[in-house]
Coordinates of C-alpha atoms and ligand atoms in Angstrom, one line a residue:
M24 CA -9.5 21.7 27.3
E25 CA -11.8 19.1 26.0
I26 CA -11.4 18.4 22.5
S27 CA -14.0 16.7 20.2
R28 CA -13.7 12.9 20.0
R29 CA -13.8 13.5 16.1
I30 CA -10.3 15.3 16.1
A31 CA -8.7 13.9 19.3
K32 CA -7.2 10.8 17.6
S33 CA -5.8 12.9 14.7
R34 CA -2.3 14.3 14.5
P35 CA -1.1 17.2 12.6
L36 CA 0.5 16.3 9.3
A37 CA 4.1 14.9 9.6
T38 CA 5.5 17.2 7.0
T39 CA 4.1 20.5 8.3
A40 CA 5.0 19.4 11.7
M41 CA 8.6 18.8 11.0
H42 CA 8.8 22.1 9.1
G43 CA 7.2 23.9 11.8
R44 CA 9.7 22.6 14.3
V45 CA 12.4 23.9 12.2
D46 CA 10.9 27.4 11.8
A47 CA 10.6 27.3 15.7
M48 CA 14.3 26.5 16.0
K49 CA 15.3 29.2 13.6
D50 CA 13.1 31.6 15.6
R51 CA 15.3 30.8 18.6
G52 CA 18.3 31.7 16.6
E53 CA 19.6 28.2 15.8
H54 CA 20.9 27.4 12.3
V55 CA 19.0 24.6 10.7
I56 CA 19.2 23.3 7.1
D57 CA 15.7 22.6 6.1
F58 CA 15.3 19.6 3.6
S59 CA 12.1 18.5 5.3
I60 CA 9.8 20.0 2.7
A61 CA 10.4 21.8 -0.5
I62 CA 10.5 25.4 -0.3
S63 CA 11.6 27.3 -3.3
H64 CA 14.2 30.0 -3.1
F65 CA 12.6 31.5 -6.1
P66 CA 10.2 34.4 -6.2
A67 CA 6.7 34.2 -7.7
P68 CA 6.8 34.8 -11.6
P69 CA 7.2 38.4 -12.5
A70 CA 3.6 38.3 -14.3
V71 CA 2.2 37.5 -10.8
L72 CA 3.9 40.4 -9.2
A73 CA 2.7 42.6 -12.1
A74 CA -0.9 41.3 -11.7
M75 CA -0.6 42.0 -8.0
H76 CA 0.6 45.6 -8.6
E77 CA -2.3 46.2 -11.0
A78 CA -4.9 44.5 -8.6
L79 CA -3.8 46.7 -5.8
Q80 CA -4.8 49.9 -7.8
R81 CA -8.4 48.5 -8.2
P82 CA -11.0 50.5 -6.3
A83 CA -12.0 47.4 -4.4
L84 CA -11.5 43.7 -4.1
P85 CA -14.8 42.2 -3.5
Y86 CA -16.0 38.6 -2.4
T87 CA -16.2 36.7 -5.4
A88 CA -18.5 33.7 -6.1
V89 CA -17.5 30.7 -3.9
G90 CA -16.1 28.8 -6.9
G91 CA -14.0 31.9 -8.0
D92 CA -14.3 34.9 -10.1
A93 CA -16.0 34.3 -13.5
G94 CA -12.9 35.7 -15.4
V95 CA -10.4 33.8 -13.4
R96 CA -12.3 30.6 -14.0
A97 CA -12.5 31.2 -17.7
R98 CA -8.8 31.9 -17.8
L99 CA -7.9 28.7 -15.9
A100 CA -10.2 26.7 -18.1
A101 CA -8.5 28.2 -21.3
R102 CA -5.2 27.3 -19.6
V103 CA -5.9 23.7 -19.0
G104 CA -7.3 23.3 -22.3
R105 CA -4.1 24.8 -24.1
E106 CA -1.4 23.2 -21.7
N107 CA -3.0 20.1 -20.8
G108 CA -5.5 19.1 -23.2
I109 CA -8.3 19.2 -20.9
D110 CA -11.6 20.3 -22.3
A111 CA -13.1 22.2 -19.5
A112 CA -15.6 25.0 -19.0
P113 CA -15.4 27.6 -16.4
A114 CA -18.1 25.8 -14.4
D115 CA -15.7 23.0 -14.2
I116 CA -13.2 24.9 -12.3
L117 CA -13.0 25.5 -8.6
V118 CA -10.5 27.9 -7.1
T119 CA -9.3 27.1 -3.9
N120 CA -6.6 27.9 -1.2
G121 CA -4.2 25.5 -2.4
A122 CA -4.5 21.8 -3.6
K123 CA -5.1 20.8 0.0
Q124 CA -8.4 22.5 0.2
A125 CA -9.4 21.1 -3.2
L126 CA -8.3 17.7 -2.2
Y127 CA -10.4 17.8 1.0
Q128 CA -13.6 19.0 -0.9
A129 CA -13.2 16.4 -3.6
L130 CA -12.9 13.6 -1.2
Y131 CA -15.8 15.1 0.8
V132 CA -18.1 15.1 -2.1
M133 CA -17.0 11.8 -3.9
A134 CA -17.1 9.5 -1.1
D135 CA -19.0 8.7 2.2
P136 CA -17.6 7.6 5.6
G137 CA -16.4 4.0 5.4
D138 CA -15.7 4.3 1.7
A139 CA -12.3 2.9 0.5
V140 CA -9.8 5.1 -1.1
I141 CA -6.7 3.6 -2.8
I142 CA -3.3 5.5 -2.2
F143 CA -0.2 4.4 -3.5
K144 CA 2.8 4.6 -1.2
P145 CA 5.2 6.4 -0.9
Y146 CA 2.5 9.0 -0.5
W147 CA 1.9 12.7 0.1
P148 CA 0.8 12.5 3.8
A149 CA -2.2 14.7 3.2
Y150 CA -3.9 12.1 1.1
V151 CA -4.0 9.6 4.0
A152 CA -4.7 12.4 6.6
T153 CA -7.4 13.9 4.7
S154 CA -9.1 10.7 4.0
E155 CA -9.1 9.9 7.7
L156 CA -10.3 13.2 8.8
L157 CA -13.4 12.3 6.4
G158 CA -13.8 8.9 7.9
L159 CA -12.8 7.3 4.7
K160 CA -10.7 4.0 4.6
P161 CA -7.2 4.5 3.1
I162 CA -6.0 1.4 1.2
L163 CA -2.1 1.6 0.8
V164 CA -0.8 -0.1 -2.2
D165 CA 2.9 -0.3 -3.1
L166 CA 3.7 2.2 -6.1
P167 CA 4.6 -0.2 -8.9
S168 CA 7.4 0.7 -11.3
Q169 CA 4.5 0.5 -13.9
I170 CA 0.9 0.8 -13.5
T171 CA -0.7 -2.0 -15.5
T172 CA -4.1 -3.5 -16.2
E173 CA -3.0 -6.6 -14.2
L174 CA -2.1 -4.3 -11.1
L175 CA -5.2 -2.5 -11.3
D176 CA -7.4 -5.7 -11.4
S177 CA -5.7 -7.0 -8.3
L178 CA -6.8 -3.9 -6.4
P179 CA -9.5 -4.2 -3.8
P180 CA -12.9 -2.5 -4.7
A181 CA -12.7 1.2 -3.7
R182 CA -14.8 4.4 -4.3
I183 CA -11.7 6.5 -5.3
L184 CA -8.2 6.0 -6.4
I185 CA -5.7 8.8 -5.7
L186 CA -3.0 9.4 -8.3
N187 CA 0.0 11.9 -8.0
N188 CA 1.3 12.8 -11.4
P189 CA 4.2 13.9 -11.3
H190 CA 4.8 11.7 -8.1
N191 CA 6.0 13.1 -4.7
P192 CA 8.5 11.9 -3.7
T193 CA 9.8 9.5 -6.6
G194 CA 9.6 12.1 -9.5
A195 CA 7.8 9.4 -11.5
L196 CA 5.5 10.5 -14.4
L197 CA 2.7 8.4 -15.6
A198 CA 3.2 7.3 -19.3
A199 CA 0.6 7.3 -22.0
T200 CA 0.1 3.5 -21.8
E201 CA -0.4 3.7 -17.9
L202 CA -3.0 6.4 -18.4
A203 CA -4.9 4.4 -21.0
C204 CA -5.0 1.4 -18.5
I205 CA -6.1 3.5 -15.8
A206 CA -8.9 5.1 -17.7
A207 CA -10.0 1.7 -19.1
W208 CA -10.1 0.3 -15.4
L209 CA -12.1 3.4 -14.2
R210 CA -14.6 2.8 -16.9
K211 CA -14.6 -1.0 -16.1
T212 CA -15.1 -0.5 -12.4
G213 CA -16.8 2.7 -11.8
T214 CA -14.0 3.9 -9.5
R215 CA -13.4 7.6 -9.6
A216 CA -9.9 9.3 -9.7
I217 CA -8.3 12.2 -8.1
V218 CA -5.2 13.2 -9.8
D219 CA -2.8 15.6 -8.2
E220 CA -0.7 17.3 -10.9
S221 CA 0.9 19.9 -8.6
Y222 CA 4.4 19.3 -9.8
E223 CA 3.2 19.4 -13.6
K224 CA 5.8 22.1 -14.6
L225 CA 8.8 20.7 -12.7
V226 CA 9.6 18.1 -15.1
F227 CA 13.4 17.5 -16.2
D228 CA 13.1 14.5 -18.3
G229 CA 10.1 13.1 -20.1
V230 CA 6.6 14.5 -20.5
H231 CA 3.7 15.1 -18.2
Q232 CA 0.4 14.1 -19.3
S233 CA -3.0 14.6 -17.7
L234 CA -5.3 11.8 -17.2
A235 CA -8.2 14.1 -18.0
A236 CA -6.8 15.0 -21.5
R237 CA -9.5 12.8 -23.0
P238 CA -13.1 13.5 -24.2
D239 CA -14.6 11.2 -21.5
W240 CA -13.0 12.6 -18.6
R241 CA -16.2 13.9 -17.0
E242 CA -17.9 10.5 -17.6
L243 CA -15.0 8.6 -15.9
G244 CA -15.3 11.1 -12.9
V245 CA -11.7 12.4 -13.1
V246 CA -10.8 15.4 -10.8
T247 CA -7.6 17.0 -11.5
L248 CA -5.8 19.2 -8.7
F249 CA -3.5 22.0 -9.7
S250 CA -1.5 24.1 -7.4
A251 CA 0.8 27.3 -7.8
S252 CA 2.9 26.1 -4.9
Q253 CA 5.5 24.0 -6.5
S254 CA 5.2 24.6 -10.2
Y255 CA 5.4 28.4 -9.7
A256 CA 7.3 28.7 -6.5
M257 CA 4.1 30.2 -4.7
M258 CA 4.0 28.2 -1.5
G259 CA 2.9 30.8 0.8
W260 CA 0.4 32.1 -1.5
R261 CA -2.1 29.3 -1.0
A262 CA -3.3 29.2 -4.6
G263 CA -4.8 26.3 -6.3
F264 CA -7.7 24.9 -8.2
A265 CA -9.7 21.8 -9.1
V266 CA -10.9 20.7 -12.5
A267 CA -14.0 18.5 -11.9
P268 CA -17.2 17.8 -13.7
A269 CA -19.5 20.8 -13.0
P270 CA -22.0 18.9 -10.6
L271 CA -19.1 18.0 -8.5
V272 CA -17.6 21.6 -8.6
A273 CA -21.1 22.7 -7.3
A274 CA -20.9 20.1 -4.6
M275 CA -17.4 21.3 -3.5
E276 CA -18.7 24.9 -3.4
T277 CA -21.3 23.9 -0.9
V278 CA -18.3 22.5 1.3
Q279 CA -16.2 25.5 0.8
G280 CA -18.9 28.2 1.2
P281 CA -19.3 28.0 5.0
I282 CA -15.6 27.4 5.6
T283 CA -13.5 29.9 3.6
A284 CA -16.1 31.3 1.2
A285 CA -14.1 32.1 -2.1
A286 CA -10.4 32.3 -2.2
P287 CA -9.1 35.9 -1.7
M288 CA -9.7 37.8 -5.0
L289 CA -6.1 39.0 -4.9
I290 CA -4.8 35.4 -4.8
Q291 CA -7.2 34.3 -7.6
L292 CA -5.7 36.9 -9.8
A293 CA -2.2 35.8 -8.8
L294 CA -3.3 32.1 -9.6
A295 CA -4.5 32.9 -13.1
A296 CA -1.4 35.0 -13.7
A297 CA 0.8 32.2 -12.7
F298 CA -0.7 29.7 -14.7
E299 CA -0.5 32.0 -17.7
S300 CA 3.3 32.4 -17.2
D301 CA 4.7 29.1 -18.7
D302 CA 7.8 28.9 -20.7
T303 CA 9.1 32.2 -19.8
P304 CA 12.9 32.9 -19.4
E305 CA 12.4 32.9 -15.5
S306 CA 10.5 29.6 -15.4
K307 CA 13.3 28.0 -17.7
A308 CA 15.9 29.5 -15.2
M309 CA 14.1 28.0 -12.2
L310 CA 13.8 24.6 -13.7
A311 CA 17.5 24.7 -14.9
D312 CA 18.5 25.6 -11.1
Y313 CA 16.5 22.7 -9.8
R314 CA 18.0 20.3 -12.4
A315 CA 21.5 21.4 -11.5
R316 CA 20.8 20.9 -7.7
R317 CA 19.2 17.5 -8.4
D318 CA 22.3 16.6 -10.4
L319 CA 24.7 17.9 -7.7
V320 CA 23.1 15.9 -4.9
L321 CA 23.0 12.8 -7.2
D322 CA 26.9 13.3 -7.7
L323 CA 27.6 13.7 -4.1
T324 CA 25.6 10.7 -3.1
A325 CA 26.9 8.3 -6.0
N326 CA 28.7 5.3 -4.9
L327 CA 27.9 5.1 -1.4
P328 CA 27.4 1.5 -0.3
W329 CA 24.6 2.4 2.1
L330 CA 22.5 4.6 -0.2
T331 CA 20.6 4.2 -3.5
V332 CA 18.8 6.9 -5.2
R333 CA 17.1 6.9 -8.6
T334 CA 17.5 10.0 -10.7
P335 CA 13.9 11.6 -10.5
A336 CA 12.4 12.7 -13.8
S337 CA 10.7 15.6 -12.1
G338 CA 10.2 17.3 -8.9
P339 CA 12.0 19.0 -6.0
Y340 CA 12.8 15.9 -3.9
L341 CA 15.3 13.0 -3.9
W342 CA 14.1 9.8 -2.4
L343 CA 16.9 8.1 -0.6
D344 CA 16.9 4.4 0.1
V345 CA 19.1 4.0 3.3
A346 CA 17.8 0.6 4.1
P347 CA 21.2 -1.0 4.2
L348 CA 22.0 1.1 7.3
G349 CA 19.3 -0.9 9.0
L350 CA 18.3 2.2 10.9
D351 CA 14.8 3.4 12.4
T352 CA 14.6 6.2 9.9
V353 CA 12.3 8.2 12.2
A354 CA 15.1 8.0 15.0
A355 CA 17.7 8.8 12.3
S356 CA 15.9 11.9 11.3
E357 CA 15.7 13.0 14.8
Q358 CA 19.6 12.4 15.3
L359 CA 20.3 14.3 12.0
L360 CA 18.3 17.2 13.3
A361 CA 19.7 17.1 17.0
E362 CA 23.4 16.2 15.9
H363 CA 23.9 18.0 12.5
A364 CA 21.0 20.5 12.3
V365 CA 19.7 19.1 9.2
A366 CA 16.0 18.3 8.9
V367 CA 14.9 15.6 6.5
M368 CA 11.5 13.7 6.2
P369 CA 11.7 10.0 7.3
G370 CA 10.2 7.7 4.8
D371 CA 7.9 6.5 7.7
A372 CA 5.8 9.7 7.3
L373 CA 5.2 8.8 3.4
G374 CA 4.4 5.2 4.5
V375 CA 7.8 3.5 3.6
P376 CA 10.5 3.2 6.5
G377 CA 14.1 2.9 5.3
Y378 CA 14.1 6.0 3.2
L379 CA 14.8 9.6 3.8
R380 CA 13.2 12.4 1.6
I381 CA 15.2 15.4 1.0
G382 CA 13.8 18.7 -0.7
F383 CA 16.6 20.4 -2.6
I384 CA 15.3 23.7 -3.6
A385 CA 15.6 26.0 -0.6
D386 CA 18.5 28.1 0.5
D387 CA 21.6 28.5 -1.6
V388 CA 23.8 25.9 -3.1
A389 CA 26.5 25.9 -0.5
T390 CA 24.0 25.3 2.2
L391 CA 22.5 22.5 0.0
R392 CA 25.9 20.9 -0.3
R393 CA 26.8 21.3 3.5
G394 CA 23.5 19.6 4.4
V395 CA 24.1 16.7 2.0
Q396 CA 27.7 16.2 3.2
A397 CA 26.4 16.1 6.9
I398 CA 23.9 13.3 5.8
I399 CA 26.6 11.4 4.1
A400 CA 28.9 11.8 7.2
F401 CA 26.0 10.5 9.4
G402 CA 25.5 7.6 7.0
N403 CA 29.2 6.8 6.8
Q404 CA 29.6 6.8 10.5
R405 CA 26.6 4.4 10.9
H406 CA 27.8 2.1 8.1
G407 CA 31.2 1.9 9.4
G408 CA 29.9 1.1 13.0
R409 CA 28.1 -1.9 11.9
Ligands
LIG3 N1 0.5 17.8 -3.9 C1 1.5 17.3 -3.4 C2 1.8 16.0 -3.8 C3 2.4 18.1 -2.7 O1 3.5 17.5 -2.5 C4 2.3 19.6 -2.5 C5 3.3 20.5 -1.9 N2 3.7 19.9 -0.9 C6 1.0 20.1 -3.1 C7 0.1 19.4 -3.7 C8 0.7 21.4 -2.9 O2 -0.3 21.6 -2.1 P1 -0.9 23.2 -1.7 O3 -1.4 23.8 -3.1 O4 -1.9 23.0 -0.8 O5 0.3 24.1 -1.2

């Protein structure tokens, strides 16, 4: 079958491809421990389930306006005002089928083919894949331990800077001083920013602050992406939204209209309920569970001569530096899957070979422990053999 030239050169996302392989193996009855992406073992918040119950009693669930139901947009605008300090009106909110759709549409309306987009690596693969689908030029820059004016001034000219705060996979949070440097640089250079804050509620240490929590966020052209997937354990619900200056939201609606039209009404109601369910006993229990898992893996992997891992301040991942093993990390991931039935994400898929990323929030703790022990046995064997 002939495939368009436009898509023929593109490949599926490495992350979803690996997860798809694992699912296919499970469908064949094989037992696989899946650390390749982060899928929560928690259900959606009770408020979401209650909202769904109520919504299903409604006489109808109509199409809504493309950007979202007016009531849902008003609730989300109030939520980001309250929780994130972002002064947003309902017209600045666009409800989407997850952050991925919002990212695609934001890049679509903020840049033209050939325009440069700065992406720090390691990166979430969708930043690069989506930029490439749209004919944009990703410029990959090593993520520094701290973003400074000096670093920003050394960057090549670009239309857009993509930031991930909190950061997948390192768990790093942007500090107030970094956000101030970034805002000043955006103003000075006219570069626009897309800030993906999908992990905002998975913070163990420190405080998450939004770049858009400043009165001039619209002028600076900051687009903030939110997702229910990780912060509210709602991966399969496909629920997210963007906060963008109203004219950008209108342009994003023009892209979205012919593709998906509005997000499903039911999911919009779930999204609003999720983002209003912060600081509940359930959300605290989820965070405590994730923290205990993070600490367990850090304990298990401490003092290995071939592995270094920083304690992530946030998020469902550990970013393992296994460079001392001197392995091809793509091949090592394949061997881990074939020989130990453990799926991990090679750092290569996130732009940095020599690392393995593991998502630690799926399944039960005994399975997590078994999977990590298999990785340790694998590394010990390779290390001993050198
Ligand atoms: N942004 C980043 C950086 C992520 O890692 C993820 C989850 N993998 C998401 C966003 C969630 O995207 P979506 O809302 O489309 O599920």
